[in-house]
PDB file of C-alpha atoms in Angstrom:
ATOM      1  CA  MET A 844     -28.108 209.406  76.657  1.00 69.00           C
ATOM      2  CA  THR A 845     -30.537 211.515  74.631  1.00 82.00           C
ATOM      3  CA  LEU A 846     -30.097 215.281  74.347  1.00 85.00           C
ATOM      4  CA  SER A 847     -32.443 217.982  73.121  1.00 90.00           C
ATOM      5  CA  ILE A 848     -29.456 219.761  71.589  1.00 94.00           C
ATOM      6  CA  ARG A 849     -29.843 219.284  67.848  1.00 91.00           C
ATOM      7  CA  ASN A 850     -26.665 221.139  66.903  1.00 96.00           C
ATOM      8  CA  GLN A 851     -23.994 218.454  67.248  1.00 96.00           C
ATOM      9  CA  LEU A 852     -21.020 219.047  64.984  1.00 96.00           C
ATOM     10  CA  PRO A 853     -18.263 216.393  64.876  1.00 96.00           C
ATOM     11  CA  GLY A 854     -14.655 217.488  65.025  1.00 97.00           C
ATOM     12  CA  THR A 855     -11.163 216.952  66.395  1.00 98.00           C
ATOM     13  CA  VAL A 856      -9.438 218.931  69.135  1.00 98.00           C
ATOM     14  CA  THR A 857      -6.444 220.833  67.746  1.00 98.00           C
ATOM     15  CA  ASP A 858      -5.367 222.745  70.861  1.00 98.00           C
ATOM     16  CA  VAL A 859      -6.183 223.034  74.569  1.00 98.00           C
ATOM     17  CA  THR A 860      -5.088 226.021  76.646  1.00 98.00           C
ATOM     18  CA  SER A 861      -6.020 225.601  80.306  1.00 96.00           C
ATOM     19  CA  GLY A 862      -6.106 228.163  83.056  1.00 96.00           C
ATOM     20  CA  GLU A 863      -6.976 227.695  86.708  1.00 96.00           C
ATOM     21  CA  ALA A 864     -10.754 227.632  86.154  1.00 98.00           C
ATOM     22  CA  MET A 865     -11.404 227.784  82.411  1.00 98.00           C
ATOM     23  CA  ALA A 866      -9.937 226.361  79.233  1.00 98.00           C
ATOM     24  CA  SER A 867      -9.974 227.377  75.600  1.00 98.00           C
ATOM     25  CA  VAL A 868     -10.377 224.365  73.307  1.00 98.00           C
ATOM     26  CA  LYS A 869      -9.853 224.732  69.565  1.00 98.00           C
ATOM     27  CA  VAL A 870     -11.690 222.238  67.380  1.00 98.00           C
ATOM     28  CA  ARG A 871     -11.418 221.525  63.668  1.00 98.00           C
ATOM     29  CA  LEU A 872     -14.901 220.547  62.499  1.00 97.00           C
ATOM     30  CA  SER A 873     -15.261 217.712  60.004  1.00 95.00           C
ATOM     31  CA  GLY A 874     -16.189 220.302  57.364  1.00 94.00           C
ATOM     32  CA  GLY A 875     -12.824 222.049  57.806  1.00 96.00           C
ATOM     33  CA  GLN A 876     -13.929 225.083  59.848  1.00 96.00           C
ATOM     34  CA  ASP A 877     -12.258 225.950  63.130  1.00 97.00           C
ATOM     35  CA  ILE A 878     -14.215 226.843  66.271  1.00 97.00           C
ATOM     36  CA  THR A 879     -13.245 227.612  69.847  1.00 98.00           C
ATOM     37  CA  ALA A 880     -15.092 226.429  72.949  1.00 98.00           C
ATOM     38  CA  ALA A 881     -14.568 228.020  76.364  1.00 98.00           C
ATOM     39  CA  ILE A 882     -15.221 225.273  78.931  1.00 98.00           C
ATOM     40  CA  THR A 883     -14.150 224.591  82.490  1.00 98.00           C
ATOM     41  CA  ALA A 884     -10.714 223.165  83.161  1.00 98.00           C
ATOM     42  CA  ASP A 885     -12.474 220.365  85.085  1.00 98.00           C
ATOM     43  CA  ALA A 886     -14.419 219.434  81.925  1.00 97.00           C
ATOM     44  CA  VAL A 887     -11.153 219.156  79.978  1.00 98.00           C
ATOM     45  CA  THR A 888      -9.838 216.746  82.622  1.00 97.00           C
ATOM     46  CA  ASP A 889     -13.111 214.808  82.958  1.00 97.00           C
ATOM     47  CA  LEU A 890     -13.370 214.318  79.188  1.00 97.00           C
ATOM     48  CA  GLY A 891      -9.642 213.654  78.752  1.00 97.00           C
ATOM     49  CA  LEU A 892      -9.390 216.298  76.035  1.00 98.00           C
ATOM     50  CA  ALA A 893      -6.094 216.800  74.228  1.00 98.00           C
ATOM     51  CA  ALA A 894      -5.000 217.519  70.679  1.00 98.00           C
ATOM     52  CA  GLY A 895      -6.332 214.696  68.511  1.00 98.00           C
ATOM     53  CA  SER A 896      -9.372 213.905  70.694  1.00 98.00           C
ATOM     54  CA  ALA A 897     -12.568 213.280  68.721  1.00 98.00           C
ATOM     55  CA  VAL A 898     -15.394 215.474  70.018  1.00 98.00           C
ATOM     56  CA  LYS A 899     -18.830 216.786  69.207  1.00 96.00           C
ATOM     57  CA  ALA A 900     -19.445 220.500  69.530  1.00 97.00           C
ATOM     58  CA  LEU A 901     -22.890 220.994  71.104  1.00 97.00           C
ATOM     59  CA  VAL A 902     -24.745 224.288  70.671  1.00 97.00           C
ATOM     60  CA  LYS A 903     -28.314 225.051  71.759  1.00 97.00           C
ATOM     61  CA  SER A 904     -30.324 226.540  68.901  1.00 97.00           C
ATOM     62  CA  THR A 905     -31.153 229.605  71.014  1.00 96.00           C
ATOM     63  CA  GLU A 906     -27.411 230.358  71.138  1.00 97.00           C
ATOM     64  CA  VAL A 907     -26.986 230.521  67.347  1.00 98.00           C
ATOM     65  CA  ALA A 908     -27.352 234.026  65.902  1.00 97.00           C
ATOM     66  CA  LEU A 909     -27.499 234.614  62.157  1.00 98.00           C
ATOM     67  CA  ALA A 910     -26.088 237.355  59.943  1.00 98.00           C
ATOM     68  CA  THR A 911     -26.263 237.767  56.188  1.00 97.00           C
ATOM     69  CA  GLY A 912     -22.464 238.041  55.944  1.00 96.00           C
ATOM     70  CA  PRO A 913     -19.277 237.939  58.014  1.00 95.00           C
ATOM     71  CA  VAL A 914     -19.310 240.366  60.945  1.00 96.00           C
ATOM     72  CA  ASP A 915     -16.159 242.322  61.775  1.00 95.00           C
ATOM     73  CA  GLY A 916     -15.399 244.215  64.951  1.00 96.00           C
ATOM     74  CA  ILE A 917     -17.024 241.804  67.393  1.00 95.00           C
ATOM     75  CA  SER A 918     -15.522 239.319  69.808  1.00 94.00           C
ATOM     76  CA  ILE A 919     -17.417 236.379  68.302  1.00 95.00           C
ATOM     77  CA  ARG A 920     -14.743 234.380  66.482  1.00 91.00           C
ATOM     78  CA  ASN A 921     -16.958 231.393  65.658  1.00 97.00           C
ATOM     79  CA  GLN A 922     -18.501 232.458  62.361  1.00 97.00           C
ATOM     80  CA  LEU A 923     -19.615 229.536  60.199  1.00 97.00           C
ATOM     81  CA  ALA A 924     -20.721 230.300  56.642  1.00 97.00           C
ATOM     82  CA  GLY A 925     -23.718 228.407  55.362  1.00 97.00           C
ATOM     83  CA  SER A 926     -26.992 228.464  53.516  1.00 98.00           C
ATOM     84  CA  VAL A 927     -30.565 228.450  54.825  1.00 98.00           C
ATOM     85  CA  THR A 928     -32.336 225.194  53.989  1.00 98.00           C
ATOM     86  CA  GLU A 929     -35.640 225.749  55.818  1.00 98.00           C
ATOM     87  CA  VAL A 930     -37.498 228.473  57.730  1.00 98.00           C
ATOM     88  CA  SER A 931     -40.489 227.930  60.022  1.00 98.00           C
ATOM     89  CA  THR A 932     -42.088 230.815  61.889  1.00 97.00           C
ATOM     90  CA  GLY A 933     -44.743 231.141  64.535  1.00 96.00           C
ATOM     91  CA  GLY A 934     -46.249 234.161  66.223  1.00 96.00           C
ATOM     92  CA  ALA A 935     -43.031 235.305  67.892  1.00 98.00           C
ATOM     93  CA  MET A 936     -40.168 232.941  67.027  1.00 98.00           C
ATOM     94  CA  GLY A 937     -38.642 231.275  64.026  1.00 97.00           C
ATOM     95  CA  SER A 938     -36.631 228.113  63.484  1.00 98.00           C
ATOM     96  CA  VAL A 939     -34.016 228.415  60.756  1.00 98.00           C
ATOM     97  CA  LYS A 940     -32.104 225.384  59.510  1.00 98.00           C
ATOM     98  CA  VAL A 941     -28.687 226.165  58.081  1.00 98.00           C
ATOM     99  CA  SER A 942     -26.445 223.851  56.087  1.00 98.00           C
ATOM    100  CA  VAL A 943     -22.753 224.361  56.902  1.00 96.00           C
ATOM    101  CA  GLU A 944     -19.794 222.456  55.503  1.00 94.00           C
ATOM    102  CA  GLY A 945     -19.888 219.057  57.244  1.00 90.00           C
ATOM    103  CA  GLY A 946     -23.184 219.488  59.114  1.00 94.00           C
ATOM    104  CA  GLU A 947     -26.393 221.312  59.828  1.00 96.00           C
ATOM    105  CA  LEU A 948     -27.331 223.894  62.460  1.00 97.00           C
ATOM    106  CA  THR A 949     -30.681 225.104  63.736  1.00 98.00           C
ATOM    107  CA  ALA A 950     -31.062 228.693  64.940  1.00 98.00           C
ATOM    108  CA  ALA A 951     -34.022 229.738  67.085  1.00 98.00           C
ATOM    109  CA  ILE A 952     -34.393 233.477  66.427  1.00 98.00           C
ATOM    110  CA  THR A 953     -37.238 235.953  66.594  1.00 98.00           C
ATOM    111  CA  LYS A 954     -39.778 236.124  63.804  1.00 98.00           C
ATOM    112  CA  ASP A 955     -38.829 239.807  63.452  1.00 98.00           C
ATOM    113  CA  ALA A 956     -35.198 238.819  62.796  1.00 98.00           C
ATOM    114  CA  VAL A 957     -36.288 236.295  60.152  1.00 98.00           C
ATOM    115  CA  GLU A 958     -38.241 239.041  58.407  1.00 97.00           C
ATOM    116  CA  ASP A 959     -35.609 241.799  58.877  1.00 97.00           C
ATOM    117  CA  LEU A 960     -32.868 239.587  57.409  1.00 98.00           C
ATOM    118  CA  GLY A 961     -35.101 238.322  54.593  1.00 98.00           C
ATOM    119  CA  LEU A 962     -34.322 234.700  55.423  1.00 98.00           C
ATOM    120  CA  ALA A 963     -35.642 231.999  53.097  1.00 98.00           C
ATOM    121  CA  ALA A 964     -34.361 228.732  51.686  1.00 98.00           C
ATOM    122  CA  GLY A 965     -31.191 229.441  49.709  1.00 98.00           C
ATOM    123  CA  THR A 966     -30.203 232.616  51.592  1.00 98.00           C
ATOM    124  CA  SER A 967     -26.466 232.763  52.385  1.00 98.00           C
ATOM    125  CA  VAL A 968     -25.872 233.325  56.101  1.00 98.00           C
ATOM    126  CA  VAL A 969     -23.163 233.241  58.731  1.00 98.00           C
ATOM    127  CA  ALA A 970     -23.904 231.468  62.016  1.00 98.00           C
ATOM    128  CA  LEU A 971     -22.420 233.361  64.974  1.00 98.00           C
ATOM    129  CA  ILE A 972     -21.674 231.357  68.138  1.00 98.00           C
ATOM    130  CA  LYS A 973     -19.870 232.682  71.213  1.00 97.00           C
ATOM    131  CA  ALA A 974     -17.180 230.334  72.529  1.00 97.00           C
ATOM    132  CA  THR A 975     -18.881 230.284  75.944  1.00 96.00           C
ATOM    133  CA  GLU A 976     -22.016 228.837  74.291  1.00 96.00           C
ATOM    134  CA  ILE A 977     -20.260 225.762  72.884  1.00 96.00           C
ATOM    135  CA  SER A 978     -20.095 222.625  74.994  1.00 96.00           C
ATOM    136  CA  LEU A 979     -17.962 219.637  74.060  1.00 97.00           C
ATOM    137  CA  ALA A 980     -18.728 215.946  74.361  1.00 95.00           C
ATOM    138  CA  SER A 981     -16.337 213.131  73.668  1.00 92.00           C
ATOM    139  CA  ALA A 982     -17.260 211.433  70.407  1.00 85.00           C
TER     140      ALA A 982
END
C-alpha cells in the first residue's frame, strides 16, 4: 500500500492504556524520543498493539506545527527537537523539512509563519504534534 503521508517515524510501543472507545499508546521512536498517539480502542485490537510491538507513527504534514523552542503551558506533549534542513515557499504555504533524531519530518505551514519564525536551513525548531493527529501502523 502506498500512502501520501511522508512523516513515518519508526518506533516501539512502550505502553497501551485502553478505554471503552479510545486508547493512549506510548511509542519510543528509534531516535530515542517518546510520543503518544490517541487512537481508537478498535485500532489497538485490529493492529494487535502491545508493549514491544514495532510500529510506524504516521503524521500528515499539515498536522505538524513548528516553534523555535520548547513550548510550555500547552497540552501538546509531543514536542520533537530538530533542525530545519530545507524550506520551500509558494504564494501562501511553505514546506519545511526538519531533521529529528532518527528521522525526518515535513511541516506544511503558512508562508507567513515561515517568515515570522525566520525559518531557514540550520534553524533549530521543535515540531509540535497533538496525540490525536498521530496514527499508528504496524511495522
